[in-house]
PDB file of C-alpha atoms and ligand atoms in Angstrom:
ATOM      1  CA  MET A 277     102.161  80.741  95.801  1.00  0.00           C
ATOM      2  CA  ASP A 278     104.425  78.971  98.233  1.00  0.00           C
ATOM      3  CA  ASN A 279     102.549  80.248 101.255  1.00  0.00           C
ATOM      4  CA  VAL A 280      99.177  78.804 100.156  1.00  0.00           C
ATOM      5  CA  THR A 281      98.273  75.170 100.906  1.00  0.00           C
ATOM      6  CA  PRO A 282      95.010  73.548  99.762  1.00  0.00           C
ATOM      7  CA  LEU A 283      93.407  71.539 102.579  1.00  0.00           C
ATOM      8  CA  GLY A 284      90.423  70.115 100.679  1.00  0.00           C
ATOM      9  CA  GLY A 285      86.796  71.247 100.854  1.00  0.00           C
ATOM     10  CA  ASP A 286      87.697  74.541  99.138  1.00  0.00           C
ATOM     11  CA  VAL A 287      89.756  75.525 102.181  1.00  0.00           C
ATOM     12  CA  TYR A 288      93.196  77.073 101.748  1.00  0.00           C
ATOM     13  CA  GLU A 289      95.738  77.611 104.492  1.00  0.00           C
ATOM     14  CA  ILE A 290      97.653  80.868 104.112  1.00  0.00           C
ATOM     15  CA  ASP A 291     100.946  81.397 105.908  1.00  0.00           C
ATOM     16  CA  THR A 292     100.555  85.018 106.970  1.00  0.00           C
ATOM     17  CA  ARG A 293     104.279  85.254 107.798  1.00  0.00           C
ATOM     18  CA  MET A 294     104.115  87.202 111.027  1.00  0.00           C
ATOM     19  CA  ALA A 295     107.271  89.321 111.343  1.00  0.00           C
ATOM     20  CA  GLY A 296     108.732  87.380 108.411  1.00  0.00           C
ATOM     21  CA  TYR A 297     108.593  84.000 110.184  1.00  0.00           C
ATOM     22  CA  SER A 298     107.238  81.002 108.263  1.00  0.00           C
ATOM     23  CA  GLY A 299     104.879  78.475 109.782  1.00  0.00           C
ATOM     24  CA  ILE A 300     103.757  80.317 112.900  1.00  0.00           C
ATOM     25  CA  THR A 301     100.604  82.247 111.925  1.00  0.00           C
ATOM     26  CA  ALA A 302      97.920  80.786 109.660  1.00  0.00           C
ATOM     27  CA  GLY A 303      94.938  82.429 108.030  1.00  0.00           C
ATOM     28  CA  TYR A 304      92.388  80.378 106.102  1.00  0.00           C
ATOM     29  CA  LEU A 305      90.385  81.157 103.000  1.00  0.00           C
ATOM     30  CA  ILE A 306      87.121  79.302 102.467  1.00  0.00           C
ATOM     31  CA  LEU A 307      86.421  79.704  98.779  1.00  0.00           C
ATOM     32  CA  GLY A 308      83.001  79.304  97.159  1.00  0.00           C
ATOM     33  CA  ASP A 309      80.111  81.624  96.446  1.00  0.00           C
ATOM     34  CA  ARG A 310      80.873  83.892  99.354  1.00  0.00           C
ATOM     35  CA  PRO A 311      84.626  83.713 100.015  1.00  0.00           C
ATOM     36  CA  CYS A 312      85.499  84.047 103.679  1.00  0.00           C
ATOM     37  CA  LEU A 313      88.849  84.783 105.297  1.00  0.00           C
ATOM     38  CA  VAL A 314      89.366  83.391 108.813  1.00  0.00           C
ATOM     39  CA  GLU A 315      92.102  85.392 110.638  1.00  0.00           C
ATOM     40  CA  THR A 316      93.925  88.234 108.907  1.00  0.00           C
ATOM     41  CA  GLY A 317      97.259  87.849 110.657  1.00  0.00           C
ATOM     42  CA  THR A 318      99.103  90.998 111.700  1.00  0.00           C
ATOM     43  CA  SER A 319      98.970  94.389 110.035  1.00  0.00           C
ATOM     44  CA  THR A 320     102.338  93.747 108.381  1.00  0.00           C
ATOM     45  CA  SER A 321     100.904  90.443 107.064  1.00  0.00           C
ATOM     46  CA  ALA A 322      98.091  92.195 105.199  1.00  0.00           C
ATOM     47  CA  PRO A 323      99.898  92.576 101.826  1.00  0.00           C
ATOM     48  CA  VAL A 324     100.960  88.906 102.036  1.00  0.00           C
ATOM     49  CA  VAL A 325      97.345  87.886 102.594  1.00  0.00           C
ATOM     50  CA  ARG A 326      96.049  90.163  99.833  1.00  0.00           C
ATOM     51  CA  ASP A 327      98.489  88.591  97.356  1.00  0.00           C
ATOM     52  CA  ALA A 328      97.597  85.069  98.469  1.00  0.00           C
ATOM     53  CA  LEU A 329      93.899  85.808  97.941  1.00  0.00           C
ATOM     54  CA  ALA A 330      94.638  87.278  94.499  1.00  0.00           C
ATOM     55  CA  SER A 331      96.476  84.067  93.568  1.00  0.00           C
ATOM     56  CA  LEU A 332      93.285  82.162  94.488  1.00  0.00           C
ATOM     57  CA  GLY A 333      91.202  84.435  92.243  1.00  0.00           C
ATOM     58  CA  VAL A 334      89.760  86.574  95.044  1.00  0.00           C
ATOM     59  CA  GLY A 335      89.999  90.193  93.929  1.00  0.00           C
ATOM     60  CA  PRO A 336      89.158  93.438  95.763  1.00  0.00           C
ATOM     61  CA  ASP A 337      85.372  93.099  95.351  1.00  0.00           C
ATOM     62  CA  ASP A 338      85.149  89.324  95.808  1.00  0.00           C
ATOM     63  CA  LEU A 339      85.780  88.787  99.498  1.00  0.00           C
ATOM     64  CA  ALA A 340      82.409  88.537 101.303  1.00  0.00           C
ATOM     65  CA  THR A 341      83.522  88.066 104.896  1.00  0.00           C
ATOM     66  CA  VAL A 342      86.470  88.419 107.228  1.00  0.00           C
ATOM     67  CA  VAL A 343      86.052  86.668 110.561  1.00  0.00           C
ATOM     68  CA  VAL A 344      88.542  86.606 113.422  1.00  0.00           C
ATOM     69  CA  THR A 345      88.540  84.113 116.304  1.00  0.00           C
ATOM     70  CA  HIS A 346      89.628  86.907 118.646  1.00  0.00           C
ATOM     71  CA  ILE A 347      91.220  90.327 118.475  1.00  0.00           C
ATOM     72  CA  HIS A 348      94.815  89.622 119.546  1.00  0.00           C
ATOM     73  CA  LEU A 349      97.127  91.268 117.037  1.00  0.00           C
ATOM     74  CA  ASP A 350      98.523  88.042 115.568  1.00  0.00           C
ATOM     75  CA  HIS A 351      94.943  87.165 114.525  1.00  0.00           C
ATOM     76  CA  ALA A 352      93.233  90.497 113.882  1.00  0.00           C
ATOM     77  CA  GLY A 353      96.014  93.081 113.584  1.00  0.00           C
ATOM     78  CA  GLY A 354      95.456  93.217 109.826  1.00  0.00           C
ATOM     79  CA  VAL A 355      91.680  93.734 109.939  1.00  0.00           C
ATOM     80  CA  GLY A 356      91.806  97.459 109.139  1.00  0.00           C
ATOM     81  CA  ASP A 357      94.199  96.955 106.222  1.00  0.00           C
ATOM     82  CA  ILE A 358      92.291  93.968 104.833  1.00  0.00           C
ATOM     83  CA  ALA A 359      88.998  95.885 105.156  1.00  0.00           C
ATOM     84  CA  GLY A 360      90.647  98.595 103.052  1.00  0.00           C
ATOM     85  CA  TYR A 361      91.836  96.164 100.367  1.00  0.00           C
ATOM     86  CA  PHE A 362      88.449  94.405 100.204  1.00  0.00           C
ATOM     87  CA  PRO A 363      85.776  97.114 100.451  1.00  0.00           C
ATOM     88  CA  SER A 364      82.829  94.699 100.103  1.00  0.00           C
ATOM     89  CA  ALA A 365      83.840  92.455 102.989  1.00  0.00           C
ATOM     90  CA  GLU A 366      81.858  92.347 106.213  1.00  0.00           C
ATOM     91  CA  ILE A 367      84.019  92.086 109.340  1.00  0.00           C
ATOM     92  CA  VAL A 368      82.752  89.555 111.879  1.00  0.00           C
ATOM     93  CA  VAL A 369      83.982  89.379 115.477  1.00  0.00           C
ATOM     94  CA  HIS A 370      82.666  88.550 118.945  1.00  0.00           C
ATOM     95  CA  GLU A 371      80.734  91.424 120.535  1.00  0.00           C
ATOM     96  CA  LYS A 372      83.359  91.811 123.286  1.00  0.00           C
ATOM     97  CA  GLY A 373      85.990  92.593 120.623  1.00  0.00           C
ATOM     98  CA  ALA A 374      83.971  94.657 118.146  1.00  0.00           C
ATOM     99  CA  ARG A 375      84.583  98.123 119.585  1.00  0.00           C
ATOM    100  CA  HIS A 376      88.358  97.556 119.615  1.00  0.00           C
ATOM    101  CA  LEU A 377      88.363  96.956 115.869  1.00  0.00           C
ATOM    102  CA  ALA A 378      86.431 100.194 115.323  1.00  0.00           C
ATOM    103  CA  ASP A 379      88.708 102.105 117.700  1.00  0.00           C
ATOM    104  CA  PRO A 380      91.982 100.259 118.366  1.00  0.00           C
ATOM    105  CA  THR A 381      93.468 103.003 120.591  1.00  0.00           C
ATOM    106  CA  ARG A 382      93.147 101.096 123.882  1.00  0.00           C
ATOM    107  CA  LEU A 383      94.090  97.740 122.372  1.00  0.00           C
ATOM    108  CA  MET A 384      97.251  99.206 120.846  1.00  0.00           C
ATOM    109  CA  ALA A 385      98.135 100.993 124.092  1.00  0.00           C
ATOM    110  CA  SER A 386      97.951  97.771 126.104  1.00  0.00           C
ATOM    111  CA  ALA A 387      99.877  95.855 123.425  1.00  0.00           C
ATOM    112  CA  LYS A 388     102.560  98.545 123.620  1.00  0.00           C
ATOM    113  CA  MET A 389     102.816  97.976 127.373  1.00  0.00           C
ATOM    114  CA  VAL A 390     103.271  94.216 126.882  1.00  0.00           C
ATOM    115  CA  TRP A 391     105.602  94.248 123.881  1.00  0.00           C
ATOM    116  CA  GLY A 392     107.360  97.626 124.108  1.00  0.00           C
ATOM    117  CA  ASP A 393     109.830  98.232 121.297  1.00  0.00           C
ATOM    118  CA  ARG A 394     109.097  94.833 119.754  1.00  0.00           C
ATOM    119  CA  LEU A 395     105.506  95.833 118.968  1.00  0.00           C
ATOM    120  CA  ASP A 396     106.298  97.417 115.598  1.00  0.00           C
ATOM    121  CA  THR A 397     108.454  94.600 114.250  1.00  0.00           C
ATOM    122  CA  LEU A 398     106.236  91.783 115.519  1.00  0.00           C
ATOM    123  CA  PHE A 399     102.761  93.166 114.824  1.00  0.00           C
ATOM    124  CA  GLY A 400     102.675  96.640 113.274  1.00  0.00           C
ATOM    125  CA  THR A 401      99.638  98.829 113.961  1.00  0.00           C
ATOM    126  CA  LEU A 402      95.972  97.791 113.870  1.00  0.00           C
ATOM    127  CA  SER A 403      94.077 100.385 111.796  1.00  0.00           C
ATOM    128  CA  PRO A 404      90.468 101.248 112.624  1.00  0.00           C
ATOM    129  CA  THR A 405      87.585  99.757 110.673  1.00  0.00           C
ATOM    130  CA  ASP A 406      84.397 101.683 109.948  1.00  0.00           C
ATOM    131  CA  ALA A 407      81.907 100.509 112.584  1.00  0.00           C
ATOM    132  CA  SER A 408      79.184 100.119 109.953  1.00  0.00           C
ATOM    133  CA  ARG A 409      81.163  97.262 108.399  1.00  0.00           C
ATOM    134  CA  ILE A 410      81.548  95.312 111.655  1.00  0.00           C
ATOM    135  CA  ARG A 411      79.047  92.624 112.684  1.00  0.00           C
ATOM    136  CA  ALA A 412      79.229  91.571 116.318  1.00  0.00           C
ATOM    137  CA  LEU A 413      78.569  87.969 117.315  1.00  0.00           C
ATOM    138  CA  GLY A 414      76.798  86.868 120.480  1.00  0.00           C
ATOM    139  CA  ASP A 415      77.218  83.442 122.127  1.00  0.00           C
ATOM    140  CA  VAL A 416      76.364  81.812 118.806  1.00  0.00           C
ATOM    141  CA  GLY A 417      76.184  83.194 115.293  1.00  0.00           C
ATOM    142  CA  THR A 418      76.451  82.332 111.637  1.00  0.00           C
ATOM    143  CA  VAL A 419      78.579  83.320 108.670  1.00  0.00           C
ATOM    144  CA  ASP A 420      76.973  82.578 105.297  1.00  0.00           C
ATOM    145  CA  LEU A 421      79.472  80.916 102.948  1.00  0.00           C
ATOM    146  CA  GLY A 422      76.964  80.585 100.095  1.00  0.00           C
ATOM    147  CA  ASN A 423      75.301  77.520  98.572  1.00  0.00           C
ATOM    148  CA  GLY A 424      73.812  76.443 101.888  1.00  0.00           C
ATOM    149  CA  ARG A 425      77.226  76.228 103.542  1.00  0.00           C
ATOM    150  CA  SER A 426      77.902  78.203 106.697  1.00  0.00           C
ATOM    151  CA  LEU A 427      80.267  78.750 109.599  1.00  0.00           C
ATOM    152  CA  ALA A 428      78.652  78.492 113.024  1.00  0.00           C
ATOM    153  CA  SER A 429      80.389  80.567 115.678  1.00  0.00           C
ATOM    154  CA  HIS A 430      80.577  79.375 119.278  1.00  0.00           C
ATOM    155  CA  TYR A 431      81.696  81.631 122.091  1.00  0.00           C
ATOM    156  CA  SER A 432      84.792  80.025 123.613  1.00  0.00           C
ATOM    157  CA  PRO A 433      86.463  82.230 126.244  1.00  0.00           C
ATOM    158  CA  GLY A 434      89.366  81.196 128.488  1.00  0.00           C
ATOM    159  CA  HIS A 435      92.300  82.301 126.339  1.00  0.00           C
ATOM    160  CA  ALA A 436      90.585  85.618 125.668  1.00  0.00           C
ATOM    161  CA  LYS A 437      87.189  86.920 126.690  1.00  0.00           C
ATOM    162  CA  HIS A 438      86.339  87.751 123.058  1.00  0.00           C
ATOM    163  CA  HIS A 439      87.196  84.342 121.568  1.00  0.00           C
ATOM    164  CA  VAL A 440      85.011  82.253 119.256  1.00  0.00           C
ATOM    165  CA  GLY A 441      85.454  78.873 117.564  1.00  0.00           C
ATOM    166  CA  LEU A 442      83.998  78.437 114.070  1.00  0.00           C
ATOM    167  CA  LEU A 443      82.504  75.201 112.735  1.00  0.00           C
ATOM    168  CA  ASP A 444      82.136  74.623 108.972  1.00  0.00           C
ATOM    169  CA  SER A 445      78.806  72.971 108.166  1.00  0.00           C
ATOM    170  CA  LEU A 446      80.192  71.232 105.074  1.00  0.00           C
ATOM    171  CA  THR A 447      83.563  69.889 106.205  1.00  0.00           C
ATOM    172  CA  GLY A 448      83.211  69.743 109.981  1.00  0.00           C
ATOM    173  CA  ASP A 449      86.387  71.815 110.267  1.00  0.00           C
ATOM    174  CA  LEU A 450      86.631  73.654 113.557  1.00  0.00           C
ATOM    175  CA  TYR A 451      88.707  76.838 113.600  1.00  0.00           C
ATOM    176  CA  VAL A 452      90.035  76.788 117.147  1.00  0.00           C
ATOM    177  CA  GLY A 453      91.997  80.059 117.231  1.00  0.00           C
ATOM    178  CA  ASP A 454      94.129  79.877 120.380  1.00  0.00           C
ATOM    179  CA  ALA A 455      91.523  78.169 122.596  1.00  0.00           C
ATOM    180  CA  ALA A 456      93.195  74.753 122.258  1.00  0.00           C
ATOM    181  CA  GLY A 457      96.730  76.113 122.592  1.00  0.00           C
ATOM    182  CA  VAL A 458      99.578  76.290 120.121  1.00  0.00           C
ATOM    183  CA  TYR A 459     100.394  73.323 117.911  1.00  0.00           C
ATOM    184  CA  LEU A 460     103.704  72.903 116.119  1.00  0.00           C
ATOM    185  CA  PRO A 461     103.252  70.607 113.098  1.00  0.00           C
ATOM    186  CA  GLU A 462     106.962  69.849 112.650  1.00  0.00           C
ATOM    187  CA  THR A 463     107.167  68.202 116.069  1.00  0.00           C
ATOM    188  CA  GLY A 464     103.544  67.541 117.051  1.00  0.00           C
ATOM    189  CA  ASP A 465     104.086  69.615 120.192  1.00  0.00           C
ATOM    190  CA  LEU A 466     101.112  71.264 121.831  1.00  0.00           C
ATOM    191  CA  ARG A 467     101.579  73.968 124.443  1.00  0.00           C
ATOM    192  CA  PRO A 468      98.978  76.072 126.228  1.00  0.00           C
ATOM    193  CA  ALA A 469      98.257  79.695 125.405  1.00  0.00           C
ATOM    194  CA  SER A 470      97.314  81.241 128.747  1.00  0.00           C
ATOM    195  CA  PRO A 471      98.305  84.914 128.551  1.00  0.00           C
ATOM    196  CA  PRO A 472      97.144  87.748 130.780  1.00  0.00           C
ATOM    197  CA  PRO A 473      94.741  89.391 131.339  1.00  0.00           C
ATOM    198  CA  ASP A 474      91.823  87.081 130.462  1.00  0.00           C
ATOM    199  CA  PHE A 475      93.104  83.541 131.056  1.00  0.00           C
ATOM    200  CA  ASP A 476      90.810  81.462 133.260  1.00  0.00           C
ATOM    201  CA  LEU A 477      91.372  77.714 133.666  1.00  0.00           C
ATOM    202  CA  GLU A 478      87.782  76.651 134.354  1.00  0.00           C
ATOM    203  CA  VAL A 479      86.457  78.782 131.523  1.00  0.00           C
ATOM    204  CA  ALA A 480      89.132  77.497 129.128  1.00  0.00           C
ATOM    205  CA  LEU A 481      88.371  73.867 130.014  1.00  0.00           C
ATOM    206  CA  ARG A 482      84.668  74.486 129.478  1.00  0.00           C
ATOM    207  CA  SER A 483      85.418  75.850 126.003  1.00  0.00           C
ATOM    208  CA  LEU A 484      87.447  72.728 125.193  1.00  0.00           C
ATOM    209  CA  GLY A 485      84.496  70.619 126.353  1.00  0.00           C
ATOM    210  CA  LEU A 486      82.236  72.601 124.054  1.00  0.00           C
ATOM    211  CA  PHE A 487      84.598  72.002 121.140  1.00  0.00           C
ATOM    212  CA  GLU A 488      84.542  68.268 121.825  1.00  0.00           C
ATOM    213  CA  ALA A 489      80.744  68.258 122.022  1.00  0.00           C
ATOM    214  CA  LEU A 490      80.536  69.904 118.600  1.00  0.00           C
ATOM    215  CA  GLY A 491      82.074  66.737 117.139  1.00  0.00           C
ATOM    216  CA  PRO A 492      84.415  68.385 114.638  1.00  0.00           C
ATOM    217  CA  GLN A 493      86.119  66.333 111.938  1.00  0.00           C
ATOM    218  CA  ARG A 494      89.311  68.337 111.991  1.00  0.00           C
ATOM    219  CA  LEU A 495      90.896  71.149 114.017  1.00  0.00           C
ATOM    220  CA  LEU A 496      92.421  74.124 112.228  1.00  0.00           C
ATOM    221  CA  PHE A 497      94.911  75.855 114.512  1.00  0.00           C
ATOM    222  CA  SER A 498      95.859  79.477 113.926  1.00  0.00           C
ATOM    223  CA  HIS A 499      99.254  78.348 115.217  1.00  0.00           C
ATOM    224  CA  TYR A 500      99.568  76.206 113.126  1.00  0.00           C
ATOM    225  CA  GLY A 501      97.631  74.166 110.619  1.00  0.00           C
ATOM    226  CA  PRO A 502      95.244  71.202 110.476  1.00  0.00           C
ATOM    227  CA  VAL A 503      95.060  68.305 112.941  1.00  0.00           C
ATOM    228  CA  ASP A 504      92.876  65.263 112.246  1.00  0.00           C
ATOM    229  CA  ASP A 505      93.086  63.432 115.543  1.00  0.00           C
ATOM    230  CA  VAL A 506      90.431  65.530 117.254  1.00  0.00           C
ATOM    231  CA  PRO A 507      89.548  63.845 120.572  1.00  0.00           C
ATOM    232  CA  ALA A 508      93.152  63.036 121.544  1.00  0.00           C
ATOM    233  CA  THR A 509      94.277  66.553 120.647  1.00  0.00           C
ATOM    234  CA  LEU A 510      91.560  68.272 122.672  1.00  0.00           C
ATOM    235  CA  GLU A 511      92.325  65.998 125.626  1.00  0.00           C
ATOM    236  CA  ARG A 512      95.963  66.906 125.331  1.00  0.00           C
ATOM    237  CA  SER A 513      95.056  70.624 125.256  1.00  0.00           C
ATOM    238  CA  ALA A 514      93.248  70.213 128.563  1.00  0.00           C
ATOM    239  CA  GLU A 515      96.104  68.209 130.076  1.00  0.00           C
ATOM    240  CA  GLU A 516      98.651  70.836 129.029  1.00  0.00           C
ATOM    241  CA  LEU A 517      96.619  73.550 130.732  1.00  0.00           C
ATOM    242  CA  ARG A 518      96.397  71.524 133.943  1.00  0.00           C
ATOM    243  CA  VAL A 519     100.146  70.824 133.993  1.00  0.00           C
ATOM    244  CA  TRP A 520     101.040  74.506 133.588  1.00  0.00           C
ATOM    245  CA  VAL A 521      98.463  75.652 136.114  1.00  0.00           C
ATOM    246  CA  ASP A 522      99.556  73.028 138.687  1.00  0.00           C
ATOM    247  CA  LEU A 523     103.214  74.007 138.372  1.00  0.00           C
ATOM    248  CA  THR A 524     102.452  77.729 138.487  1.00  0.00           C
ATOM    249  CA  ARG A 525     100.244  77.219 141.536  1.00  0.00           C
ATOM    250  CA  GLN A 526     103.097  75.369 143.207  1.00  0.00           C
ATOM    251  CA  ALA A 527     105.590  78.129 142.367  1.00  0.00           C
ATOM    252  CA  ARG A 528     103.174  80.674 143.762  1.00  0.00           C
ATOM    253  CA  SER A 529     102.599  78.819 147.017  1.00  0.00           C
ATOM    254  CA  ASP A 530     106.385  78.445 147.355  1.00  0.00           C
ATOM    255  CA  GLY A 531     106.479  82.246 147.282  1.00  0.00           C
ATOM    256  CA  LEU A 532     108.427  82.571 144.011  1.00  0.00           C
ATOM    257  CA  ASP A 533     108.206  85.883 142.188  1.00  0.00           C
ATOM    258  CA  LEU A 534     107.185  85.928 138.538  1.00  0.00           C
ATOM    259  CA  ASP A 535     110.711  85.619 137.095  1.00  0.00           C
ATOM    260  CA  HIS A 536     111.558  82.651 139.283  1.00  0.00           C
ATOM    261  CA  ALA A 537     108.170  81.043 138.674  1.00  0.00           C
ATOM    262  CA  VAL A 538     108.697  81.353 134.902  1.00  0.00           C
ATOM    263  CA  ALA A 539     112.155  79.797 135.178  1.00  0.00           C
ATOM    264  CA  MET A 540     110.831  76.938 137.318  1.00  0.00           C
ATOM    265  CA  VAL A 541     107.855  76.146 135.078  1.00  0.00           C
ATOM    266  CA  ARG A 542     109.948  76.454 131.916  1.00  0.00           C
ATOM    267  CA  ASP A 543     112.473  74.037 133.354  1.00  0.00           C
ATOM    268  CA  ARG A 544     109.924  71.527 134.663  1.00  0.00           C
ATOM    269  CA  THR A 545     107.983  71.439 131.356  1.00  0.00           C
ATOM    270  CA  ARG A 546     110.955  71.471 128.981  1.00  0.00           C
ATOM    271  CA  GLU A 547     111.074  67.737 128.384  1.00  0.00           C
ATOM    272  CA  ARG A 548     107.422  67.683 127.315  1.00  0.00           C
ATOM    273  CA  TYR A 549     108.243  69.507 124.066  1.00  0.00           C
ATOM    274  CA  THR A 550     110.427  68.170 121.280  1.00  0.00           C
ATOM    275  CA  ALA A 551     110.717  71.671 119.783  1.00  0.00           C
ATOM    276  CA  LEU A 552     112.698  72.866 122.773  1.00  0.00           C
ATOM    277  CA  GLN A 553     115.281  70.107 122.273  1.00  0.00           C
ATOM    278  CA  ALA A 554     115.422  70.918 118.530  1.00  0.00           C
ATOM    279  CA  ASP A 555     117.418  73.658 116.834  1.00  0.00           C
ATOM    280  CA  PRO A 556     117.368  77.108 118.470  1.00  0.00           C
ATOM    281  CA  ALA A 557     115.288  78.600 115.620  1.00  0.00           C
ATOM    282  CA  THR A 558     112.415  76.142 116.174  1.00  0.00           C
ATOM    283  CA  ALA A 559     112.575  76.686 119.920  1.00  0.00           C
ATOM    284  CA  GLU A 560     112.486  80.447 119.361  1.00  0.00           C
ATOM    285  CA  ARG A 561     109.373  80.265 117.168  1.00  0.00           C
ATOM    286  CA  PHE A 562     107.612  78.107 119.741  1.00  0.00           C
ATOM    287  CA  GLU A 563     108.541  80.486 122.538  1.00  0.00           C
ATOM    288  CA  LEU A 564     107.321  83.468 120.516  1.00  0.00           C
ATOM    289  CA  LEU A 565     103.800  82.054 120.228  1.00  0.00           C
ATOM    290  CA  SER A 566     103.392  80.466 123.602  1.00  0.00           C
ATOM    291  CA  GLY A 567     106.089  82.000 125.744  1.00  0.00           C
ATOM    292  CA  ALA A 568     106.598  80.642 129.232  1.00  0.00           C
ATOM    293  CA  GLU A 569     106.621  84.225 130.519  1.00  0.00           C
ATOM    294  CA  SER A 570     103.258  84.997 128.976  1.00  0.00           C
ATOM    295  CA  ASN A 571     101.703  81.668 129.999  1.00  0.00           C
ATOM    296  CA  VAL A 572     102.904  81.747 133.599  1.00  0.00           C
ATOM    297  CA  GLY A 573     102.075  85.465 133.843  1.00  0.00           C
ATOM    298  CA  GLY A 574      98.522  84.774 132.678  1.00  0.00           C
ATOM    299  CA  ILE A 575      98.059  81.908 135.118  1.00  0.00           C
ATOM    300  CA  MET A 576      99.482  83.973 138.014  1.00  0.00           C
ATOM    301  CA  HIS A 577      97.130  86.796 137.126  1.00  0.00           C
ATOM    302  CA  TRP A 578      94.189  84.394 137.149  1.00  0.00           C
ATOM    303  CA  LEU A 579      95.260  82.852 140.493  1.00  0.00           C
ATOM    304  CA  ASP A 580      95.580  86.328 142.043  1.00  0.00           C
ATOM    305  CA  ARG A 581      92.223  87.373 140.685  1.00  0.00           C
ATOM    306  CA  SER A 582      90.328  84.250 141.659  1.00  0.00           C
ATOM    307  CA  GLY A 583      91.932  84.068 145.097  1.00  0.00           C
ATOM    308  CA  ALA A 584      92.618  80.364 144.484  1.00  0.00           C
TER     309      ALA A 584
HETATM  310 ZN1   ZN B 881      97.559  83.728 118.704  1.00  0.00          ZN
END
């Protein structure tokens, strides 16, 4: 299938085609004795993911595990649907996110407040998953991939308080979710992902430090794809966060309201990103995943909360 890319080590990248876009949301299948899907994508992505798994020989009873890095709808919105398609799969998520997968009412209500009318077209609706099928992770945990291979989960808040990174014992791949920001493979751009309500700079930087200490061989971004140059990329993630926080802090101390702060930070960071000088479609995709409004809003929220 044209949305499945082999990455070596029995790992397959699946373009989950959020809202019909290509190249913005990735799920990953780790094949082997106990096939494991990392990230489901949105609810509307679920049939796309099911078909991709079928093309890799993973039928309804074959999927052992579904694990999500966090419960934002672009990563976990399809959990309920995928759990329905694959009745043998165990659903693995950090303990701070588990109850929202069992009962998505509050999560969907807050997403509706953020996205309004765009919610349905962008994400669809997260369906509930039977609580008995959900396994909650603590600060560390393990997913058995079979044959002595495993994924080790590491609690990595900052972007979201229910975020984990996942390290593959065989390949050294680290699934970074959104904790290292948003990477655009076409341009090599990297932009922070600092949305409200959980973003916290110190916590996010600590998670990046943890990722570095794990010594991964490769980073697998949910947005989007593999990156081999690990230390330089993680350093850049930290630098991006500092730049956005510094500018937002400045806007705030100049007394700008949110709209003006967003405009100022967007303007002052524009030249950092090739995608924003590229065609409007590329710029639009980048903005959808790591919007200046969401990033600056998240940083403002954190500054207000921390009294910094
Ligand atoms: Zn995301």
